mmCIF file of C-alpha atoms in Angstrom:
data_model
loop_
_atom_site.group_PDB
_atom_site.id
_atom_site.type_symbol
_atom_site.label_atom_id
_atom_site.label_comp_id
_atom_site.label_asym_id
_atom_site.label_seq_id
_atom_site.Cartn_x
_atom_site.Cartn_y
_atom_site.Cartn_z
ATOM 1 C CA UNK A 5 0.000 0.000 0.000
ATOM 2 C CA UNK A 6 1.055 3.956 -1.030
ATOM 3 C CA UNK A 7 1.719 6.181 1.886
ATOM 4 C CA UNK A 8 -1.658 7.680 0.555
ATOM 5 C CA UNK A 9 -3.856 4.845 0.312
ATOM 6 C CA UNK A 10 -2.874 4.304 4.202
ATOM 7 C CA UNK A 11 -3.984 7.996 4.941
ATOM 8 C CA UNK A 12 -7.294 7.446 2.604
ATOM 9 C CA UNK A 13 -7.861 4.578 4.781
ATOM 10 C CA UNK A 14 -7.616 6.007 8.224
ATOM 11 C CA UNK A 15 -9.339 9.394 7.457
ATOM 12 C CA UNK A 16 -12.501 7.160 6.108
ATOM 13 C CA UNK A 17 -12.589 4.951 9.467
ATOM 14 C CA UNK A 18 -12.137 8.177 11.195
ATOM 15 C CA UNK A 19 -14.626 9.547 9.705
ATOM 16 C CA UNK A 20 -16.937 6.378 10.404
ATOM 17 C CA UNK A 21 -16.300 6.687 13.804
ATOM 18 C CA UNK A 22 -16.977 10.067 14.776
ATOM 19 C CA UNK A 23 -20.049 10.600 12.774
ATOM 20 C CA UNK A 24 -21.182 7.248 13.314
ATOM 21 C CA UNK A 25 -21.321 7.886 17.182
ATOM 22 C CA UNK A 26 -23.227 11.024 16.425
ATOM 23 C CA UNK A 27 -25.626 9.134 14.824
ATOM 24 C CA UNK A 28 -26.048 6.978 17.610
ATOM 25 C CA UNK A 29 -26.491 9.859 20.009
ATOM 26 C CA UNK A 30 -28.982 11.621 17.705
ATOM 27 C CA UNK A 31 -31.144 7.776 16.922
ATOM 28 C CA UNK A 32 -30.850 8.230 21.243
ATOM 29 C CA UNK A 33 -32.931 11.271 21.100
ATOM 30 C CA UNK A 34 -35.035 10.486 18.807
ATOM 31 C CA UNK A 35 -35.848 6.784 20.602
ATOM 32 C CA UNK A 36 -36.212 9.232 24.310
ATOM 33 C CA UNK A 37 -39.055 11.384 22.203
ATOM 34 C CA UNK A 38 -40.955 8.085 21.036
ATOM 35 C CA UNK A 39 -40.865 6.688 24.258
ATOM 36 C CA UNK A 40 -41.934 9.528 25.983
ATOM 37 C CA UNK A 41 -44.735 10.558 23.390
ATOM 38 C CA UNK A 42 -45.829 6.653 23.708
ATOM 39 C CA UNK A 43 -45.637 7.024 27.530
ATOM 40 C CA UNK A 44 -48.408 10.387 27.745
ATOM 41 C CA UNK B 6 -37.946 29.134 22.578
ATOM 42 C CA UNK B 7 -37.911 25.650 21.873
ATOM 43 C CA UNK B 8 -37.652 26.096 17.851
ATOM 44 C CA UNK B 9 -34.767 28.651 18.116
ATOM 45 C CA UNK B 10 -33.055 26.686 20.583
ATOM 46 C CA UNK B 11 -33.621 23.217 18.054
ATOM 47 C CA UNK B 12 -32.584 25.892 14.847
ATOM 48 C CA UNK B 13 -29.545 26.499 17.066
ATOM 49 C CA UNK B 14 -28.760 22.602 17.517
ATOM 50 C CA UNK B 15 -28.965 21.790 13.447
ATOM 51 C CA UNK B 16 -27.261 24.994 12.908
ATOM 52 C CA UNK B 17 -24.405 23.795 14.927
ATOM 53 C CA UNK B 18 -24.044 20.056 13.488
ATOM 54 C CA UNK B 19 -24.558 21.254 9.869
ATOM 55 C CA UNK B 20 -21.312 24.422 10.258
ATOM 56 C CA UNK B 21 -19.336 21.084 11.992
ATOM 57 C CA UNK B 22 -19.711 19.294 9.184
ATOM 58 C CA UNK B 23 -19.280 21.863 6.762
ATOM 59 C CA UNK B 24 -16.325 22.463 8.610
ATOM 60 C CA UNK B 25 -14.941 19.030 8.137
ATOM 61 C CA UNK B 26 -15.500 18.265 5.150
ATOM 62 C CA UNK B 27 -14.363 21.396 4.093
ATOM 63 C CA UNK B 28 -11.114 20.300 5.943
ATOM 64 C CA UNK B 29 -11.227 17.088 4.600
ATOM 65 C CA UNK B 30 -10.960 18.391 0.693
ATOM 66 C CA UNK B 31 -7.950 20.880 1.693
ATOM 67 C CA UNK B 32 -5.590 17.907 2.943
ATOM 68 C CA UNK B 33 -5.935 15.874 -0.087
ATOM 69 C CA UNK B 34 -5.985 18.763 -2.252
ATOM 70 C CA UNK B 35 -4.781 21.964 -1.323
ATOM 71 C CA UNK B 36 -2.042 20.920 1.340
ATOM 72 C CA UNK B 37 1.505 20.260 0.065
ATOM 73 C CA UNK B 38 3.089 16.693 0.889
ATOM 74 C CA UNK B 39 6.100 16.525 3.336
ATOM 75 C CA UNK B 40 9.324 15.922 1.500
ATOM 76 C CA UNK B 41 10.740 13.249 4.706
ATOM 77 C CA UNK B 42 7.285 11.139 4.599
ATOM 78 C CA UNK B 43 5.191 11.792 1.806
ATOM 79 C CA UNK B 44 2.013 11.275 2.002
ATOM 80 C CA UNK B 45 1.288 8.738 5.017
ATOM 81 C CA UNK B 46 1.882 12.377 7.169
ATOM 82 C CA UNK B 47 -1.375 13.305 6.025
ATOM 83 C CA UNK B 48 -2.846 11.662 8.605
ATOM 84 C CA UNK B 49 -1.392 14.015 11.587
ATOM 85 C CA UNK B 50 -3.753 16.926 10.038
ATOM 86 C CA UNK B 51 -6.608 14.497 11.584
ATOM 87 C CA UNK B 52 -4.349 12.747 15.076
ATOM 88 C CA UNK B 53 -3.269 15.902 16.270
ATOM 89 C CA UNK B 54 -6.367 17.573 16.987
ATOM 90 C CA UNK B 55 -7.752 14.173 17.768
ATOM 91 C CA UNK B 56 -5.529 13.975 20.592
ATOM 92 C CA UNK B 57 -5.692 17.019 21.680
ATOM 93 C CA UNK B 58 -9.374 16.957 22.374
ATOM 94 C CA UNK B 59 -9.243 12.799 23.836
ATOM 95 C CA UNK B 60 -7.054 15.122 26.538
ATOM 96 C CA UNK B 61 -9.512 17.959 26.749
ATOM 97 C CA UNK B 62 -12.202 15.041 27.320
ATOM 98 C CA UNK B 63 -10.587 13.761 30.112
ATOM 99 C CA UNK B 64 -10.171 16.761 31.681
ATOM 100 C CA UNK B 65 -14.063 17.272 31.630
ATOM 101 C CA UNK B 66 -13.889 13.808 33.461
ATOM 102 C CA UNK B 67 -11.891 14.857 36.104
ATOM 103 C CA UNK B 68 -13.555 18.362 36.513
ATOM 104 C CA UNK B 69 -16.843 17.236 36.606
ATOM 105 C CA UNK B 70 -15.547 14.044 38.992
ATOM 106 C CA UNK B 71 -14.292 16.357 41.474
ATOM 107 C CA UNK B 72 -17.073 18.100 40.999
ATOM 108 C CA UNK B 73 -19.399 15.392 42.207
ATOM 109 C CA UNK B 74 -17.229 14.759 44.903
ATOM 110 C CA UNK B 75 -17.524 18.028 45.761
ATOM 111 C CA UNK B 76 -21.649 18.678 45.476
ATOM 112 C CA UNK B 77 -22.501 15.093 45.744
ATOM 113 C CA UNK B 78 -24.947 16.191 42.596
ATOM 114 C CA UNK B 79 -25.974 13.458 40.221
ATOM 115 C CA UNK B 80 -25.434 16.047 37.071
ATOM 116 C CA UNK B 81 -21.465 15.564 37.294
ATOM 117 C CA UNK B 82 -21.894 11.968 37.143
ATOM 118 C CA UNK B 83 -23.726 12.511 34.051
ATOM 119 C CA UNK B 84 -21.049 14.772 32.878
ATOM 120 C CA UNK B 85 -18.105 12.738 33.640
ATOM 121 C CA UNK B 86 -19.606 9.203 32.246
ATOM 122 C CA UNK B 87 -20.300 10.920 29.061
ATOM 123 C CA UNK B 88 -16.908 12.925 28.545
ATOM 124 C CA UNK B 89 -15.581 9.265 29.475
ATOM 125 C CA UNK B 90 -17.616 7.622 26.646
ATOM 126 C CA UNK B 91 -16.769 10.499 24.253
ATOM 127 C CA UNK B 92 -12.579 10.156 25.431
ATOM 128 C CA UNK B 93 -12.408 6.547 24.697
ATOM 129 C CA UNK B 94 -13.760 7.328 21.217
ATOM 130 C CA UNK B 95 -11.404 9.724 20.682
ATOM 131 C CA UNK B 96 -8.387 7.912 22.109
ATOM 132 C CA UNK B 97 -9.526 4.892 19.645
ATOM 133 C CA UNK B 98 -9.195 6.887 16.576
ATOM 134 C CA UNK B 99 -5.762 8.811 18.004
ATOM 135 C CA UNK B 100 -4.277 4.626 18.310
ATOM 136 C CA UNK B 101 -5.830 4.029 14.950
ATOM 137 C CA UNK B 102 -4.618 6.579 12.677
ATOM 138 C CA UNK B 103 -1.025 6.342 14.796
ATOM 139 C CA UNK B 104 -1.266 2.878 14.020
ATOM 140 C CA UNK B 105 -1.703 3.080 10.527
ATOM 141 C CA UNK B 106 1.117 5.726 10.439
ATOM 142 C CA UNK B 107 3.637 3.522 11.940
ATOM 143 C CA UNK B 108 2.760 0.669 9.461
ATOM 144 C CA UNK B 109 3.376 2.948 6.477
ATOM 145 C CA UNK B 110 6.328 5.239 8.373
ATOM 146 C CA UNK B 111 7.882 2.369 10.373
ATOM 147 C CA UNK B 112 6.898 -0.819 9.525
ATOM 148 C CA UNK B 113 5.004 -2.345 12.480
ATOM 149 C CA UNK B 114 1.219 -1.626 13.363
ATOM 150 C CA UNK B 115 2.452 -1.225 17.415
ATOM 151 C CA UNK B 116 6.071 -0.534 19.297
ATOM 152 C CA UNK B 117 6.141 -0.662 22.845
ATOM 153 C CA UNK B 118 7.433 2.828 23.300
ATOM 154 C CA UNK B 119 6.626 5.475 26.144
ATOM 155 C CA UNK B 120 4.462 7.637 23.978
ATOM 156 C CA UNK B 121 2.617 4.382 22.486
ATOM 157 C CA UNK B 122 2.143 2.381 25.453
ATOM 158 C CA UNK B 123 0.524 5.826 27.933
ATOM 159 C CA UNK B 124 -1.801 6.121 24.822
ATOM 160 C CA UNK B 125 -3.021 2.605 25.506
ATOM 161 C CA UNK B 126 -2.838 2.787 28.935
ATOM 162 C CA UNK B 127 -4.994 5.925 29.228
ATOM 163 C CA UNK B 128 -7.701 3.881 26.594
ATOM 164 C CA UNK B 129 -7.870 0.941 28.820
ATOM 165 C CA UNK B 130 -8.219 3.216 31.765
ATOM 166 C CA UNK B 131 -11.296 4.837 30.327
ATOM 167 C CA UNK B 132 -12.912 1.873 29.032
ATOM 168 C CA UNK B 133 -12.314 0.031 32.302
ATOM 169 C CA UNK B 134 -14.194 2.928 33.445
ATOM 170 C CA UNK B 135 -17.200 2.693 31.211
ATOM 171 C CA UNK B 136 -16.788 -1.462 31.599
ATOM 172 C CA UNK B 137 -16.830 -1.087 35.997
ATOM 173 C CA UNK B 138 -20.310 1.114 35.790
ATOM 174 C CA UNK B 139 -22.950 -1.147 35.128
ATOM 175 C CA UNK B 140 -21.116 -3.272 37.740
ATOM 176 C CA UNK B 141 -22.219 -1.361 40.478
ATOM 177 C CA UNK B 142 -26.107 -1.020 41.337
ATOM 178 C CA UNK B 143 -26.494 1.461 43.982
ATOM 179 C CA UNK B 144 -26.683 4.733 41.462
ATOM 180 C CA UNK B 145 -24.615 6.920 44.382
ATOM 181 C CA UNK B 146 -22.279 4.215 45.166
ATOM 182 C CA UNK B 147 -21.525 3.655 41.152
ATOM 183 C CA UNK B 148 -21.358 7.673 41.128
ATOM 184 C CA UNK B 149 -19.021 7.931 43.764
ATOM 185 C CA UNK B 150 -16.451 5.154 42.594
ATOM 186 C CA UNK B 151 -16.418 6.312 38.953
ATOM 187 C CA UNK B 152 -15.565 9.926 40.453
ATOM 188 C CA UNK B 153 -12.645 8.895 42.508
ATOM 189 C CA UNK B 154 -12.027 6.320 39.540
ATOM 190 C CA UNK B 155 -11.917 9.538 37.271
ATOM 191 C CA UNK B 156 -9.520 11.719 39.387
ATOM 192 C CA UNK B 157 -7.010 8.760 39.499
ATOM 193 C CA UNK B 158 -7.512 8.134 35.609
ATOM 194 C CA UNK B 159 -6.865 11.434 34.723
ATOM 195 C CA UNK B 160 -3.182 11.379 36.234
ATOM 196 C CA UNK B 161 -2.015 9.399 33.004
ATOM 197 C CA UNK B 162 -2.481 12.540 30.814
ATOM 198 C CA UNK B 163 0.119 14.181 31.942
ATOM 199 C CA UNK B 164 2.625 11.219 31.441
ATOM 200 C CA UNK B 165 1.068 10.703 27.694
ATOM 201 C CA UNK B 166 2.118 14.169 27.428
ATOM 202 C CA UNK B 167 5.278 13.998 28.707
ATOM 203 C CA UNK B 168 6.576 10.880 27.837
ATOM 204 C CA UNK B 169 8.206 11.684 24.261
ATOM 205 C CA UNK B 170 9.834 14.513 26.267
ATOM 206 C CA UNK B 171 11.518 12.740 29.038
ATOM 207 C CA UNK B 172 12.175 9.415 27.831
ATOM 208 C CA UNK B 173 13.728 8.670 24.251
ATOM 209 C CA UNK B 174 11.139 7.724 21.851
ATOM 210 C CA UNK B 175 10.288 6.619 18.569
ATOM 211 C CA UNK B 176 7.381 9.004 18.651
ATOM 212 C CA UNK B 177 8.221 12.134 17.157
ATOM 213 C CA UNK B 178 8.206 15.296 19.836
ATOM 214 C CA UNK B 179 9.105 18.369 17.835
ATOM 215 C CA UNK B 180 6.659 19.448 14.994
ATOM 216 C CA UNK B 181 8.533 21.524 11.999
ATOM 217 C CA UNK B 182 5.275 22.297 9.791
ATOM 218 C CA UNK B 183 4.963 24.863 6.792
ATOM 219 C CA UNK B 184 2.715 27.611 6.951
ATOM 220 C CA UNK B 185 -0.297 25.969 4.620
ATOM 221 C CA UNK B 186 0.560 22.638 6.911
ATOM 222 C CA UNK B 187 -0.001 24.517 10.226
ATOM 223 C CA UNK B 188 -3.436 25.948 8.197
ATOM 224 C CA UNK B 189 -4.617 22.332 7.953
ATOM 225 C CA UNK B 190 -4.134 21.555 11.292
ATOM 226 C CA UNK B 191 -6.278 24.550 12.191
ATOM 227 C CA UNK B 192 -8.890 23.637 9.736
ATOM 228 C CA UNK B 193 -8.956 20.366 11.247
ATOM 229 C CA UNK B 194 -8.744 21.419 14.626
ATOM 230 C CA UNK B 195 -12.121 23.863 14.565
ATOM 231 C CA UNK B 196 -14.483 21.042 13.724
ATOM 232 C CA UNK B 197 -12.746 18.421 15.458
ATOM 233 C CA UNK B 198 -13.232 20.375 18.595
ATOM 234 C CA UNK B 199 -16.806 21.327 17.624
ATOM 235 C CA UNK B 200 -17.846 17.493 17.309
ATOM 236 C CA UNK B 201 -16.203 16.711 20.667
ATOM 237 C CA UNK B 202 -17.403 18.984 22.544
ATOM 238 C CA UNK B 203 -21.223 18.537 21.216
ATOM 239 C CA UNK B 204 -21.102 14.950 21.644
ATOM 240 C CA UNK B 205 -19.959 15.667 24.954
ATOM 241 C CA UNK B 206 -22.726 17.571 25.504
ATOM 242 C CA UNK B 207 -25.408 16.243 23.092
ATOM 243 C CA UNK B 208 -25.221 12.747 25.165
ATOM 244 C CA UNK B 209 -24.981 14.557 28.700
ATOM 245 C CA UNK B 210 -28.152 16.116 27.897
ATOM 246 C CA UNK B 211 -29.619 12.579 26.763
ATOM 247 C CA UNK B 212 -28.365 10.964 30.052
ATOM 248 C CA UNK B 213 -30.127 14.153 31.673
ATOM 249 C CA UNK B 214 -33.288 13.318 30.202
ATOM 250 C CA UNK B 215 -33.230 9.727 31.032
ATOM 251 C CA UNK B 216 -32.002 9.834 34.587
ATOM 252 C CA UNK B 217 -34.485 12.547 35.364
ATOM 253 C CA UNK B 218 -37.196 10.027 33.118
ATOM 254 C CA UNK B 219 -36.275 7.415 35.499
ATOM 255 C CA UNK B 220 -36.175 9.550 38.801
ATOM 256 C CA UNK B 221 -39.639 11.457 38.133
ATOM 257 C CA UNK B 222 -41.202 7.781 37.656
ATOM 258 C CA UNK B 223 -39.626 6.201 40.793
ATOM 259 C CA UNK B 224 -40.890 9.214 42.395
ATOM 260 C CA UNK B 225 -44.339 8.679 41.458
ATOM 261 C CA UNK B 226 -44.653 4.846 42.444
ATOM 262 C CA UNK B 227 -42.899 6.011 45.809
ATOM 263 C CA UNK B 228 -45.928 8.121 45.953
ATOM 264 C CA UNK B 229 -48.447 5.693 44.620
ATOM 265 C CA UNK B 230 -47.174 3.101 47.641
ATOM 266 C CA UNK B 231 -47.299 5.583 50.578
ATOM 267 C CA UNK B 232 -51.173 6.917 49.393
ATOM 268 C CA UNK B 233 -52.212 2.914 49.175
ATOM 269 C CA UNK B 234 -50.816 2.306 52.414
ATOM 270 C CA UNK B 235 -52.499 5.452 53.340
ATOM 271 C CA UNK B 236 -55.908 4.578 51.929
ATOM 272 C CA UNK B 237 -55.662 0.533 53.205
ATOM 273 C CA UNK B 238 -55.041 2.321 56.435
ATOM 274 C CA UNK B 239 -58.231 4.658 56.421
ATOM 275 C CA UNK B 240 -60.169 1.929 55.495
ATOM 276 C CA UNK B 241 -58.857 -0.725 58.205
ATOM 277 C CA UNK B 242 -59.442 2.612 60.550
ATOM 278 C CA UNK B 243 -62.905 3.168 59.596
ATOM 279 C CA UNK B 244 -64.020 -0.599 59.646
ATOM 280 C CA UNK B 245 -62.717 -1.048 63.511
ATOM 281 C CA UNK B 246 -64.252 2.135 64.322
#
C-alpha cells in the first residue's frame, strides 16, 4: 500500500467513527421522544 | 424558545460538518506533501487535533468528577460518564490513525514505546471505566467510585504528554510544519473540537433526560405506595371504628 492509500484509509474509518457515534447519540434522542410521546 | 433553541442545535451540526469536510478536501488537495514522509503524514492533520481533544475530554472527566465529589450532585456523574464515553472514542481513533502511520512510516502496526504504550494505557483506563459502571447497582455508590475512579484516571495525561519529552522515543516530539501545513491543522482542529465537545454535551443532555425520566417515575410509584398504604389504612381505621 502507497503512503496515501494508508492515509485514505484512516481518514474514512475516522470519519466512520466520529459521525457514526453522532448518529447513535442523535437515533438516542429520537428513541427518548418516542418513548416519551408513547408514555403520555 | 424551543424552535430557536432546536434551529440552534442543526445549525451547529450542519457548520461542523461543513467544517470538516471542508477540511477534509484541503488535505488531499490543497495541502503540500512533506518531503521526509510523503504522504502517510497526512494523517497528523486528523491525530493531532484528535488527541488534543481525547485530553480535553478527560479533563471534563476529572472536573466534573471532582465536581461530584464536591456537590454530591448526580449532574457531574452525568457529565463525567459521558466525557468518558466520548474520550475513549477519541483515544480509539488517536491509536488508529497512529497505528496506521507507523505501518506505512515504520513498519510495524504497534512498538512498545513510552508515547505508544501511555496512549493505551490511558484507553484501557477509560474503558475500564465505562466497563466497571454497570457493575455497580447502587446509582450513588456507582457515582461515587467512577468519580474517585476519574480523578485517578486522569493522572495518566500528563505522562502521555510527557513521555516523548523525558524518555527517548520513537514518537516524534518536535513538529517543523509549513505555513499551509499549520493551516490544515487549524482547519482540522475547529471542527474536530466542535464534534467533541457537542457529543460531549449532546449525550450529557440525553443521560439528563433519562435519569431525570427514570427519577420522576420512581418518584411517582414512591408516591403511589405511601397513598395505598395510606388509603388501606383509612379503610382498616374506619371498619374497627
Amino acid at each position: 500500500m502507497t503512503g496515501l492509500q494508508f492515509a485514505i484509509v484512516a481518514y474514512t474509518l475516522s470519519t466512520i467513527a466520529l459521525f457514526g457515534y453522532a448518529t447513535r447519540v442523535w437515533l438516542g434522542f429520537r428513541s427518548f421522544a418516542r418513548r416519551q410521546g408513547g408514555d403520555a | 424558545m424551543k424552535l430557536m433553541k432546536n434551529t440552534l442545535i442543526t445549525a451547529y451540526w450542519l457548520t461542523t460538518v461543513a467544517l470538516f469536510i471542508f477540511a477534509l478536501v484541503l488535505v488531499f488537495t490543497w495541502t503540500p506533501t512533506e518531503s521526509t514522509m510523503g504522504d502517510v503524514q497526512k494523517i497528523f492533520y486528523l491525530h493531532f487535533p484528535v488527541a488534543i481533544n481525547t485530553f480535553l475530554a478527560c479533563l471534563v472527566n476529572f472536573i466534573a468528577s471532582l465536581a461530584y465529589l464536591w456537590t454530591r450532585r448526580r449532574k457531574y456523574d452525568d457529565l463525567a460518564v459521558a466525557s468518558a464515553t466520548v474520550g475513549v472514542l477519541l483515544c480509539t481513533i488517536v491509536l488508529m490513525t497512529g497505528m496506521i502511520w507507523g505501518k506505512s512510516a515504520w513498519g510495524e502496526w504497534w512498538t512498545w514505546s513510552p508515547r505508544l504504550t501511555f496512549s493505551l494505557l490511558l484507553w484501557l483506563l477509560y474503558a475500564s471505566y465505562l466497563m466497571v459502571r454497570p457493575s455497580i447497582e447502587s446509582t450513588t455508590r456507582r457515582a461515587l467510585v467512577a468519580a474517585v475512579y476519574g480523578v485517578v484516571a486522569f493522572l495518566d495525561v500528563p505522562l502521555v504528554w510527557l513521555s516523548v519529552r523525558l524518555m527517548p522515543d520513537i514518537h516524534p516530539n518536535t513538529i517543523a510544519l509549513e505555513p499551509k501545513m499549520w493551516l490544515t491543522v487549524a482547519a482540522f482542529a475547529l471542527p474536530v473540537t466542535m464534534l467533541s465537545f457537542g457529543l460531549i454535551f449532546s449525550r450529557y443532555a440525553l443521560y439528563r433526560r433519562e435519569n431525570d425520566r427514570v427519577e420522576a417515575r420512581q418518584q411517582e410509584e414512591e408516591f403511589n405506595e405511601t397513598a395505598d398504604a395510606a388509603a388501606t389504612l383509612y379503610h382498616q381505621g374506619g371498619l374497627t371504628s
